[in-house]
Amino acid sequence: MKREQIEILVEEPSMDNFLRVILPKILPEGYKLNDNCFIRPHEGKHDLQKAIPIKARAYKHHHLPVKIIIICDQNSSDCIILKKRLVKSITDNCKLPHLVRIVCRELECWYLGDLNAVEDVYPQSKATRYINKAKFRNPDLLNGANEMENLCQDFTKGYASREIPKRMRLNKNNSPSYHHLMSGIPNLLS
């Protein structure tokens, strides 16, 4: 086990659920959830942004070296400005290694990047019929939650965040922001 701690700060429980399925598949050797890699969900973007400086100052005094990962939905924000603000919240308060990733636009866009997984969980959606539609070629441009609600009559954020990642193919997703996270985590931890 690595002698450092990974702190992953996310804005909501849905991302926590998603990461608990995905991370064990991508974490490099020596990292394990709830041992030296911890996910810290918050109660929305505002709560996350308020917590970052406080936690960053605390992490620099931790008994183990800490690396920080922040994952935040873009929603209607300008992603470049949002990312700069989040990075500044860390760097103004500590000099720890960090990774900031913006989910374009929201977590549900990552589901739409793998319509096979969506259909596996919600068979009535017949989501795979949209695979070749231009609209779904870059799901980061969509309003993901609305699209999921339109496709899946019984869509709920909690259920989807626990079940869809179990069926997602890690390297087969049309979302660029998903791929930025999937490549960023191993790079930070290697």
mmCIF file of N, CA, C and O in Angstrom, residues 66-161:
data_model
loop_
_atom_site.group_PDB
_atom_site.id
_atom_site.type_symbol
_atom_site.label_atom_id
_atom_site.label_comp_id
_atom_site.label_asym_id
_atom_site.label_seq_id
_atom_site.Cartn_x
_atom_site.Cartn_y
_atom_site.Cartn_z
ATOM 1 N N VAL A 66 -0.567 13.987 0.933
ATOM 2 C CA VAL A 66 -1.910 13.951 0.360
ATOM 3 C C VAL A 66 -1.879 14.479 -1.064
ATOM 4 O O VAL A 66 -1.200 15.456 -1.368
ATOM 5 N N LYS A 67 -2.631 13.790 -1.933
ATOM 6 C CA LYS A 67 -2.916 14.289 -3.278
ATOM 7 C C LYS A 67 -4.421 14.539 -3.335
ATOM 8 O O LYS A 67 -5.211 13.753 -2.803
ATOM 9 N N ILE A 68 -4.803 15.631 -3.969
ATOM 10 C CA ILE A 68 -6.205 16.053 -4.004
ATOM 11 C C ILE A 68 -6.758 15.928 -5.421
ATOM 12 O O ILE A 68 -6.117 16.362 -6.378
ATOM 13 N N ILE A 69 -7.951 15.351 -5.524
ATOM 14 C CA ILE A 69 -8.677 15.297 -6.792
ATOM 15 C C ILE A 69 -10.025 15.966 -6.556
ATOM 16 O O ILE A 69 -10.727 15.627 -5.594
ATOM 17 N N ILE A 70 -10.352 16.912 -7.401
ATOM 18 C CA ILE A 70 -11.653 17.588 -7.317
ATOM 19 C C ILE A 70 -12.405 17.314 -8.606
ATOM 20 O O ILE A 70 -11.868 17.498 -9.707
ATOM 21 N N ILE A 71 -13.652 16.875 -8.467
ATOM 22 C CA ILE A 71 -14.512 16.613 -9.620
ATOM 23 C C ILE A 71 -15.795 17.413 -9.415
ATOM 24 O O ILE A 71 -16.477 17.255 -8.402
ATOM 25 N N CYS A 72 -16.089 18.270 -10.383
ATOM 26 C CA CYS A 72 -17.217 19.194 -10.248
ATOM 27 C C CYS A 72 -17.973 19.278 -11.573
ATOM 28 O O CYS A 72 -17.355 19.336 -12.635
ATOM 29 N N ASP A 73 -19.293 19.286 -11.514
ATOM 30 C CA ASP A 73 -20.108 19.452 -12.717
ATOM 31 C C ASP A 73 -19.975 20.868 -13.257
ATOM 32 O O ASP A 73 -19.910 21.838 -12.493
ATOM 33 N N GLN A 74 -19.972 20.989 -14.573
ATOM 34 C CA GLN A 74 -19.939 22.289 -15.226
ATOM 35 C C GLN A 74 -21.288 22.977 -15.096
ATOM 36 O O GLN A 74 -21.353 24.170 -14.817
ATOM 37 N N ASN A 75 -22.365 22.245 -15.309
ATOM 38 C CA ASN A 75 -23.708 22.818 -15.382
ATOM 39 C C ASN A 75 -23.692 23.992 -16.356
ATOM 40 O O ASN A 75 -23.263 23.822 -17.487
ATOM 41 N N SER A 76 -24.085 25.173 -15.925
ATOM 42 C CA SER A 76 -24.130 26.317 -16.843
ATOM 43 C C SER A 76 -22.901 27.213 -16.724
ATOM 44 O O SER A 76 -22.830 28.258 -17.365
ATOM 45 N N SER A 77 -21.919 26.807 -15.934
ATOM 46 C CA SER A 77 -20.701 27.615 -15.747
ATOM 47 C C SER A 77 -19.800 27.535 -16.975
ATOM 48 O O SER A 77 -19.852 26.582 -17.741
ATOM 49 N N ASP A 78 -18.937 28.525 -17.118
ATOM 50 C CA ASP A 78 -17.866 28.469 -18.103
ATOM 51 C C ASP A 78 -16.821 27.523 -17.521
ATOM 52 O O ASP A 78 -16.277 27.778 -16.441
ATOM 53 N N CYS A 79 -16.535 26.407 -18.209
ATOM 54 C CA CYS A 79 -15.674 25.374 -17.615
ATOM 55 C C CYS A 79 -14.251 25.871 -17.368
ATOM 56 O O CYS A 79 -13.622 25.465 -16.387
ATOM 57 N N ILE A 80 -13.731 26.740 -18.210
ATOM 58 C CA ILE A 80 -12.367 27.245 -18.022
ATOM 59 C C ILE A 80 -12.291 28.110 -16.772
ATOM 60 O O ILE A 80 -11.384 27.956 -15.948
ATOM 61 N N ILE A 81 -13.265 28.988 -16.606
ATOM 62 C CA ILE A 81 -13.293 29.856 -15.423
ATOM 63 C C ILE A 81 -13.514 29.030 -14.162
ATOM 64 O O ILE A 81 -12.850 29.237 -13.143
ATOM 65 N N LEU A 82 -14.434 28.068 -14.222
ATOM 66 C CA LEU A 82 -14.704 27.212 -13.074
ATOM 67 C C LEU A 82 -13.457 26.440 -12.662
ATOM 68 O O LEU A 82 -13.098 26.398 -11.483
ATOM 69 N N LYS A 83 -12.767 25.847 -13.626
ATOM 70 C CA LYS A 83 -11.568 25.077 -13.303
ATOM 71 C C LYS A 83 -10.491 25.976 -12.686
ATOM 72 O O LYS A 83 -9.865 25.607 -11.692
ATOM 73 N N LYS A 84 -10.285 27.171 -13.253
ATOM 74 C CA LYS A 84 -9.290 28.103 -12.694
ATOM 75 C C LYS A 84 -9.632 28.466 -11.253
ATOM 76 O O LYS A 84 -8.747 28.539 -10.400
ATOM 77 N N ARG A 85 -10.914 28.673 -10.973
ATOM 78 C CA ARG A 85 -11.347 29.020 -9.622
ATOM 79 C C ARG A 85 -11.074 27.874 -8.651
ATOM 80 O O ARG A 85 -10.599 28.092 -7.532
ATOM 81 N N LEU A 86 -11.348 26.647 -9.075
ATOM 82 C CA LEU A 86 -11.116 25.484 -8.207
ATOM 83 C C LEU A 86 -9.619 25.258 -7.966
ATOM 84 O O LEU A 86 -9.204 24.980 -6.839
ATOM 85 N N VAL A 87 -8.825 25.391 -9.013
ATOM 86 C CA VAL A 87 -7.370 25.246 -8.869
ATOM 87 C C VAL A 87 -6.836 26.308 -7.914
ATOM 88 O O VAL A 87 -6.017 26.021 -7.028
ATOM 89 N N LYS A 88 -7.302 27.539 -8.077
ATOM 90 C CA LYS A 88 -6.860 28.636 -7.209
ATOM 91 C C LYS A 88 -7.231 28.369 -5.749
ATOM 92 O O LYS A 88 -6.457 28.672 -4.840
ATOM 93 N N SER A 89 -8.389 27.762 -5.518
ATOM 94 C CA SER A 89 -8.799 27.428 -4.151
ATOM 95 C C SER A 89 -7.816 26.470 -3.496
ATOM 96 O O SER A 89 -7.607 26.518 -2.279
ATOM 97 N N ILE A 90 -7.223 25.606 -4.299
ATOM 98 C CA ILE A 90 -6.229 24.675 -3.759
ATOM 99 C C ILE A 90 -4.886 25.381 -3.595
ATOM 100 O O ILE A 90 -4.300 25.390 -2.517
ATOM 101 N N THR A 91 -4.396 25.961 -4.682
ATOM 102 C CA THR A 91 -3.038 26.505 -4.683
ATOM 103 C C THR A 91 -2.874 27.709 -3.749
ATOM 104 O O THR A 91 -1.773 27.955 -3.271
ATOM 105 N N ASP A 92 -3.949 28.442 -3.470
ATOM 106 C CA ASP A 92 -3.863 29.547 -2.505
ATOM 107 C C ASP A 92 -3.721 29.034 -1.073
ATOM 108 O O ASP A 92 -3.337 29.787 -0.187
ATOM 109 N N ASN A 93 -4.055 27.764 -0.852
ATOM 110 C CA ASN A 93 -4.097 27.233 0.507
ATOM 111 C C ASN A 93 -3.108 26.105 0.779
ATOM 112 O O ASN A 93 -2.906 25.732 1.929
ATOM 113 N N CYS A 94 -2.526 25.546 -0.262
ATOM 114 C CA CYS A 94 -1.509 24.509 -0.082
ATOM 115 C C CYS A 94 -0.793 24.280 -1.404
ATOM 116 O O CYS A 94 -1.251 24.727 -2.445
ATOM 117 N N LYS A 95 0.297 23.586 -1.349
ATOM 118 C CA LYS A 95 1.078 23.278 -2.558
ATOM 119 C C LYS A 95 1.071 21.777 -2.818
ATOM 120 O O LYS A 95 2.045 21.216 -3.312
ATOM 121 N N LEU A 96 -0.024 21.113 -2.515
ATOM 122 C CA LEU A 96 -0.112 19.669 -2.685
ATOM 123 C C LEU A 96 -0.402 19.304 -4.137
ATOM 124 O O LEU A 96 -1.055 20.076 -4.856
ATOM 125 N N PRO A 97 0.055 18.131 -4.574
ATOM 126 C CA PRO A 97 -0.295 17.667 -5.920
ATOM 127 C C PRO A 97 -1.821 17.550 -6.028
ATOM 128 O O PRO A 97 -2.486 17.102 -5.099
ATOM 129 N N HIS A 98 -2.336 17.970 -7.161
ATOM 130 C CA HIS A 98 -3.791 17.973 -7.315
ATOM 131 C C HIS A 98 -4.201 17.770 -8.771
ATOM 132 O O HIS A 98 -3.404 17.952 -9.690
ATOM 133 N N LEU A 99 -5.451 17.403 -8.923
ATOM 134 C CA LEU A 99 -6.077 17.226 -10.230
ATOM 135 C C LEU A 99 -7.486 17.787 -10.112
ATOM 136 O O LEU A 99 -8.211 17.440 -9.182
ATOM 137 N N VAL A 100 -7.852 18.670 -11.025
ATOM 138 C CA VAL A 100 -9.204 19.210 -11.070
ATOM 139 C C VAL A 100 -9.814 18.812 -12.402
ATOM 140 O O VAL A 100 -9.223 19.039 -13.458
ATOM 141 N N ARG A 101 -10.973 18.183 -12.339
ATOM 142 C CA ARG A 101 -11.673 17.776 -13.554
ATOM 143 C C ARG A 101 -13.103 18.289 -13.493
ATOM 144 O O ARG A 101 -13.781 18.193 -12.464
ATOM 145 N N ILE A 102 -13.526 18.839 -14.633
ATOM 146 C CA ILE A 102 -14.879 19.366 -14.774
ATOM 147 C C ILE A 102 -15.684 18.370 -15.606
ATOM 148 O O ILE A 102 -15.257 17.976 -16.699
ATOM 149 N N VAL A 103 -16.830 17.976 -15.079
ATOM 150 C CA VAL A 103 -17.738 17.090 -15.797
ATOM 151 C C VAL A 103 -18.578 17.967 -16.722
ATOM 152 O O VAL A 103 -19.330 18.822 -16.256
ATOM 153 N N CYS A 104 -18.401 17.794 -18.018
ATOM 154 C CA CYS A 104 -19.159 18.602 -18.982
ATOM 155 C C CYS A 104 -20.448 17.874 -19.318
ATOM 156 O O CYS A 104 -20.396 16.768 -19.810
ATOM 157 N N ARG A 105 -21.425 18.423 -19.114
ATOM 158 C CA ARG A 105 -22.114 19.360 -18.288
ATOM 159 C C ARG A 105 -22.450 18.781 -16.930
ATOM 160 O O ARG A 105 -22.416 19.458 -15.930
ATOM 161 N N GLU A 106 -22.777 17.486 -16.923
ATOM 162 C CA GLU A 106 -23.148 16.837 -15.668
ATOM 163 C C GLU A 106 -22.920 15.337 -15.807
ATOM 164 O O GLU A 106 -22.752 14.820 -16.907
ATOM 165 N N LEU A 107 -22.923 14.634 -14.702
ATOM 166 C CA LEU A 107 -22.621 13.206 -14.669
ATOM 167 C C LEU A 107 -23.438 12.412 -15.684
ATOM 168 O O LEU A 107 -22.922 11.490 -16.326
ATOM 169 N N GLU A 108 -24.689 12.747 -15.861
ATOM 170 C CA GLU A 108 -25.546 12.000 -16.787
ATOM 171 C C GLU A 108 -25.014 12.029 -18.218
ATOM 172 O O GLU A 108 -25.295 11.125 -19.002
ATOM 173 N N CYS A 109 -24.233 13.034 -18.567
ATOM 174 C CA CYS A 109 -23.620 13.073 -19.907
ATOM 175 C C CYS A 109 -22.647 11.912 -20.084
ATOM 176 O O CYS A 109 -22.502 11.387 -21.191
ATOM 177 N N TRP A 110 -21.998 11.504 -19.007
ATOM 178 C CA TRP A 110 -21.084 10.364 -19.090
ATOM 179 C C TRP A 110 -21.853 9.088 -19.358
ATOM 180 O O TRP A 110 -21.377 8.218 -20.069
ATOM 181 N N TYR A 111 -23.059 8.962 -18.798
ATOM 182 C CA TYR A 111 -23.882 7.789 -19.096
ATOM 183 C C TYR A 111 -24.236 7.775 -20.573
ATOM 184 O O TYR A 111 -24.177 6.731 -21.228
ATOM 185 N N LEU A 112 -24.600 8.951 -21.094
ATOM 186 C CA LEU A 112 -25.000 9.051 -22.501
ATOM 187 C C LEU A 112 -23.830 8.778 -23.438
ATOM 188 O O LEU A 112 -24.032 8.508 -24.621
ATOM 189 N N GLY A 113 -22.625 8.827 -22.925
ATOM 190 C CA GLY A 113 -21.453 8.472 -23.707
ATOM 191 C C GLY A 113 -21.333 6.976 -23.938
ATOM 192 O O GLY A 113 -20.573 6.534 -24.793
ATOM 193 N N ASP A 114 -22.084 6.184 -23.200
ATOM 194 C CA ASP A 114 -22.099 4.729 -23.370
ATOM 195 C C ASP A 114 -23.561 4.269 -23.371
ATOM 196 O O ASP A 114 -24.096 3.811 -22.364
ATOM 197 N N LEU A 115 -24.203 4.436 -24.511
ATOM 198 C CA LEU A 115 -25.628 4.112 -24.625
ATOM 199 C C LEU A 115 -25.904 2.622 -24.454
ATOM 200 O O LEU A 115 -27.015 2.234 -24.083
ATOM 201 N N ASN A 116 -24.907 1.776 -24.696
ATOM 202 C CA ASN A 116 -25.078 0.344 -24.420
ATOM 203 C C ASN A 116 -25.320 0.123 -22.928
ATOM 204 O O ASN A 116 -26.192 -0.663 -22.543
ATOM 205 N N ALA A 117 -24.552 0.805 -22.092
ATOM 206 C CA ALA A 117 -24.719 0.665 -20.640
ATOM 207 C C ALA A 117 -26.077 1.201 -20.197
ATOM 208 O O ALA A 117 -26.734 0.604 -19.345
ATOM 209 N N VAL A 118 -26.493 2.312 -20.799
ATOM 210 C CA VAL A 118 -27.806 2.874 -20.462
ATOM 211 C C VAL A 118 -28.903 1.861 -20.783
ATOM 212 O O VAL A 118 -29.787 1.602 -19.962
ATOM 213 N N GLU A 119 -28.826 1.256 -21.954
ATOM 214 C CA GLU A 119 -29.854 0.281 -22.341
ATOM 215 C C GLU A 119 -29.787 -0.983 -21.485
ATOM 216 O O GLU A 119 -30.821 -1.594 -21.194
ATOM 217 N N ASP A 120 -28.602 -1.380 -21.063
ATOM 218 C CA ASP A 120 -28.486 -2.540 -20.171
ATOM 219 C C ASP A 120 -29.250 -2.316 -18.870
ATOM 220 O O ASP A 120 -29.870 -3.229 -18.341
ATOM 221 N N VAL A 121 -29.184 -1.095 -18.347
ATOM 222 C CA VAL A 121 -29.841 -0.782 -17.081
ATOM 223 C C VAL A 121 -31.314 -0.426 -17.289
ATOM 224 O O VAL A 121 -32.161 -0.769 -16.476
ATOM 225 N N TYR A 122 -31.587 0.266 -18.397
ATOM 226 C CA TYR A 122 -32.952 0.684 -18.718
ATOM 227 C C TYR A 122 -33.327 0.115 -20.092
ATOM 228 O O TYR A 122 -33.319 0.840 -21.101
ATOM 229 N N PRO A 123 -33.637 -1.190 -20.176
ATOM 230 C CA PRO A 123 -33.891 -1.818 -21.479
ATOM 231 C C PRO A 123 -35.028 -1.167 -22.272
ATOM 232 O O PRO A 123 -34.963 -1.106 -23.502
ATOM 233 N N GLN A 124 -36.029 -0.653 -21.577
ATOM 234 C CA GLN A 124 -37.151 -0.035 -22.280
ATOM 235 C C GLN A 124 -36.741 1.241 -23.012
ATOM 236 O O GLN A 124 -37.446 1.699 -23.905
ATOM 237 N N SER A 125 -35.582 1.796 -22.677
ATOM 238 C CA SER A 125 -35.121 3.029 -23.319
ATOM 239 C C SER A 125 -34.733 2.818 -24.776
ATOM 240 O O SER A 125 -34.778 3.753 -25.569
ATOM 241 N N LYS A 126 -34.330 1.584 -25.109
ATOM 242 C CA LYS A 126 -33.813 1.295 -26.449
ATOM 243 C C LYS A 126 -32.763 2.342 -26.862
ATOM 244 O O LYS A 126 -32.714 2.810 -27.986
ATOM 245 N N ALA A 127 -31.917 2.674 -25.898
ATOM 246 C CA ALA A 127 -30.934 3.740 -26.074
ATOM 247 C C ALA A 127 -29.953 3.473 -27.209
ATOM 248 O O ALA A 127 -29.467 4.411 -27.848
ATOM 249 N N THR A 128 -29.667 2.214 -27.502
ATOM 250 C CA THR A 128 -28.669 1.921 -28.535
ATOM 251 C C THR A 128 -29.130 2.355 -29.926
ATOM 252 O O THR A 128 -28.287 2.520 -30.809
ATOM 253 N N ARG A 129 -30.393 2.589 -30.102
ATOM 254 C CA ARG A 129 -30.858 3.067 -31.428
ATOM 255 C C ARG A 129 -30.363 4.486 -31.724
ATOM 256 O O ARG A 129 -30.425 4.949 -32.853
ATOM 257 N N TYR A 130 -29.840 5.160 -30.693
ATOM 258 C CA TYR A 130 -29.348 6.532 -30.868
ATOM 259 C C TYR A 130 -27.826 6.607 -31.028
ATOM 260 O O TYR A 130 -27.276 7.699 -31.172
ATOM 261 N N ILE A 131 -27.155 5.469 -31.020
ATOM 262 C CA ILE A 131 -25.685 5.466 -31.055
ATOM 263 C C ILE A 131 -25.126 6.254 -32.240
ATOM 264 O O ILE A 131 -24.143 6.981 -32.100
ATOM 265 N N ASN A 132 -25.716 6.132 -33.394
ATOM 266 C CA ASN A 132 -25.187 6.814 -34.582
ATOM 267 C C ASN A 132 -25.811 8.175 -34.841
ATOM 268 O O ASN A 132 -25.526 8.801 -35.864
ATOM 269 N N LYS A 133 -26.629 8.657 -33.940
ATOM 270 C CA LYS A 133 -27.236 9.981 -34.084
ATOM 271 C C LYS A 133 -26.213 11.057 -33.732
ATOM 272 O O LYS A 133 -25.491 10.957 -32.747
ATOM 273 N N ALA A 134 -26.147 12.087 -34.550
ATOM 274 C CA ALA A 134 -25.188 13.175 -34.351
ATOM 275 C C ALA A 134 -25.287 13.785 -32.962
ATOM 276 O O ALA A 134 -24.270 14.114 -32.335
ATOM 277 N N LYS A 135 -26.476 13.892 -32.453
ATOM 278 C CA LYS A 135 -26.718 14.503 -31.149
ATOM 279 C C LYS A 135 -25.925 13.819 -30.032
ATOM 280 O O LYS A 135 -25.486 14.476 -29.082
ATOM 281 N N PHE A 136 -25.715 12.508 -30.150
ATOM 282 C CA PHE A 136 -25.066 11.749 -29.081
ATOM 283 C C PHE A 136 -23.580 11.505 -29.330
ATOM 284 O O PHE A 136 -22.930 10.828 -28.541
ATOM 285 N N ARG A 137 -23.032 12.076 -30.391
ATOM 286 C CA ARG A 137 -21.601 11.869 -30.677
ATOM 287 C C ARG A 137 -20.707 12.550 -29.650
ATOM 288 O O ARG A 137 -19.608 12.088 -29.373
ATOM 289 N N ASN A 138 -21.176 13.686 -29.118
ATOM 290 C CA ASN A 138 -20.455 14.346 -28.032
ATOM 291 C C ASN A 138 -21.466 14.671 -26.936
ATOM 292 O O ASN A 138 -22.046 15.752 -26.922
ATOM 293 N N PRO A 139 -21.682 13.741 -26.012
ATOM 294 C CA PRO A 139 -22.706 13.946 -24.986
ATOM 295 C C PRO A 139 -22.392 15.100 -24.034
ATOM 296 O O PRO A 139 -23.285 15.564 -23.333
ATOM 297 N N ASP A 140 -21.139 15.582 -24.028
ATOM 298 C CA ASP A 140 -20.795 16.712 -23.163
ATOM 299 C C ASP A 140 -21.551 17.980 -23.554
ATOM 300 O O ASP A 140 -21.601 18.930 -22.770
ATOM 301 N N LEU A 141 -22.135 17.996 -24.728
ATOM 302 C CA LEU A 141 -22.882 19.167 -25.188
ATOM 303 C C LEU A 141 -24.360 19.104 -24.816
ATOM 304 O O LEU A 141 -25.100 20.061 -25.034
ATOM 305 N N LEU A 142 -24.786 17.973 -24.257
ATOM 306 C CA LEU A 142 -26.202 17.758 -23.961
ATOM 307 C C LEU A 142 -26.548 18.167 -22.526
ATOM 308 O O LEU A 142 -25.681 18.263 -21.676
ATOM 309 N N ASN A 143 -27.828 18.353 -22.288
ATOM 310 C CA ASN A 143 -28.331 18.473 -20.924
ATOM 311 C C ASN A 143 -28.618 17.045 -20.490
ATOM 312 O O ASN A 143 -29.678 16.501 -20.770
ATOM 313 N N GLY A 144 -27.645 16.432 -19.840
ATOM 314 C CA GLY A 144 -27.660 15.003 -19.571
ATOM 315 C C GLY A 144 -28.847 14.503 -18.775
ATOM 316 O O GLY A 144 -29.442 13.483 -19.113
ATOM 317 N N ALA A 145 -29.190 15.198 -17.697
ATOM 318 C CA ALA A 145 -30.303 14.737 -16.861
ATOM 319 C C ALA A 145 -31.605 14.746 -17.647
ATOM 320 O O ALA A 145 -32.387 13.792 -17.574
ATOM 321 N N ASN A 146 -31.831 15.803 -18.418
ATOM 322 C CA ASN A 146 -33.063 15.864 -19.225
ATOM 323 C C ASN A 146 -33.086 14.761 -20.271
ATOM 324 O O ASN A 146 -34.128 14.135 -20.492
ATOM 325 N N GLU A 147 -31.956 14.517 -20.912
ATOM 326 C CA GLU A 147 -31.898 13.458 -21.928
ATOM 327 C C GLU A 147 -32.157 12.093 -21.302
ATOM 328 O O GLU A 147 -32.865 11.262 -21.873
ATOM 329 N N MET A 148 -31.569 11.855 -20.132
ATOM 330 C CA MET A 148 -31.800 10.571 -19.450
ATOM 331 C C MET A 148 -33.263 10.416 -19.060
ATOM 332 O O MET A 148 -33.834 9.333 -19.203
ATOM 333 N N GLU A 149 -33.878 11.482 -18.588
ATOM 334 C CA GLU A 149 -35.301 11.429 -18.232
ATOM 335 C C GLU A 149 -36.160 11.170 -19.460
ATOM 336 O O GLU A 149 -37.165 10.465 -19.378
ATOM 337 N N ASN A 150 -35.766 11.739 -20.604
ATOM 338 C CA ASN A 150 -36.516 11.509 -21.845
ATOM 339 C C ASN A 150 -36.360 10.072 -22.336
ATOM 340 O O ASN A 150 -37.305 9.482 -22.848
ATOM 341 N N LEU A 151 -35.163 9.520 -22.200
ATOM 342 C CA LEU A 151 -34.902 8.150 -22.654
ATOM 343 C C LEU A 151 -35.468 7.089 -21.715
ATOM 344 O O LEU A 151 -35.939 6.045 -22.165
ATOM 345 N N CYS A 152 -35.376 7.348 -20.429
ATOM 346 C CA CYS A 152 -35.664 6.323 -19.413
ATOM 347 C C CYS A 152 -36.788 6.814 -18.504
ATOM 348 O O CYS A 152 -36.562 7.663 -17.647
ATOM 349 N N GLN A 153 -37.954 6.253 -18.673
ATOM 350 C CA GLN A 153 -39.128 6.715 -17.933
ATOM 351 C C GLN A 153 -38.958 6.626 -16.423
ATOM 352 O O GLN A 153 -39.458 7.462 -15.692
ATOM 353 N N ASP A 154 -38.248 5.631 -15.950
ATOM 354 C CA ASP A 154 -38.085 5.470 -14.498
ATOM 355 C C ASP A 154 -36.682 5.871 -14.021
ATOM 356 O O ASP A 154 -36.181 5.375 -13.019
ATOM 357 N N PHE A 155 -36.061 6.817 -14.722
ATOM 358 C CA PHE A 155 -34.724 7.289 -14.379
ATOM 359 C C PHE A 155 -34.713 7.964 -13.008
ATOM 360 O O PHE A 155 -35.554 8.805 -12.715
ATOM 361 N N THR A 156 -33.754 7.566 -12.163
ATOM 362 C CA THR A 156 -33.463 8.288 -10.928
ATOM 363 C C THR A 156 -31.950 8.412 -10.816
ATOM 364 O O THR A 156 -31.209 7.509 -11.200
ATOM 365 N N LYS A 157 -31.495 9.542 -10.315
ATOM 366 C CA LYS A 157 -30.060 9.813 -10.242
ATOM 367 C C LYS A 157 -29.316 8.787 -9.382
ATOM 368 O O LYS A 157 -28.249 8.328 -9.753
ATOM 369 N N GLY A 158 -29.881 8.448 -8.237
ATOM 370 C CA GLY A 158 -29.207 7.513 -7.337
ATOM 371 C C GLY A 158 -29.045 6.134 -7.950
ATOM 372 O O GLY A 158 -27.946 5.574 -7.951
ATOM 373 N N TYR A 159 -30.123 5.588 -8.474
ATOM 374 C CA TYR A 159 -30.082 4.251 -9.068
ATOM 375 C C TYR A 159 -29.126 4.236 -10.265
ATOM 376 O O TYR A 159 -28.277 3.349 -10.387
ATOM 377 N N ALA A 160 -29.256 5.220 -11.135
ATOM 378 C CA ALA A 160 -28.401 5.288 -12.325
ATOM 379 C C ALA A 160 -26.927 5.387 -11.940
ATOM 380 O O ALA A 160 -26.074 4.728 -12.546
ATOM 381 N N SER A 161 -26.625 6.168 -10.911
ATOM 382 C CA SER A 161 -25.220 6.365 -10.525
ATOM 383 C C SER A 161 -24.594 5.112 -9.920
ATOM 384 O O SER A 161 -23.374 4.969 -9.912
#
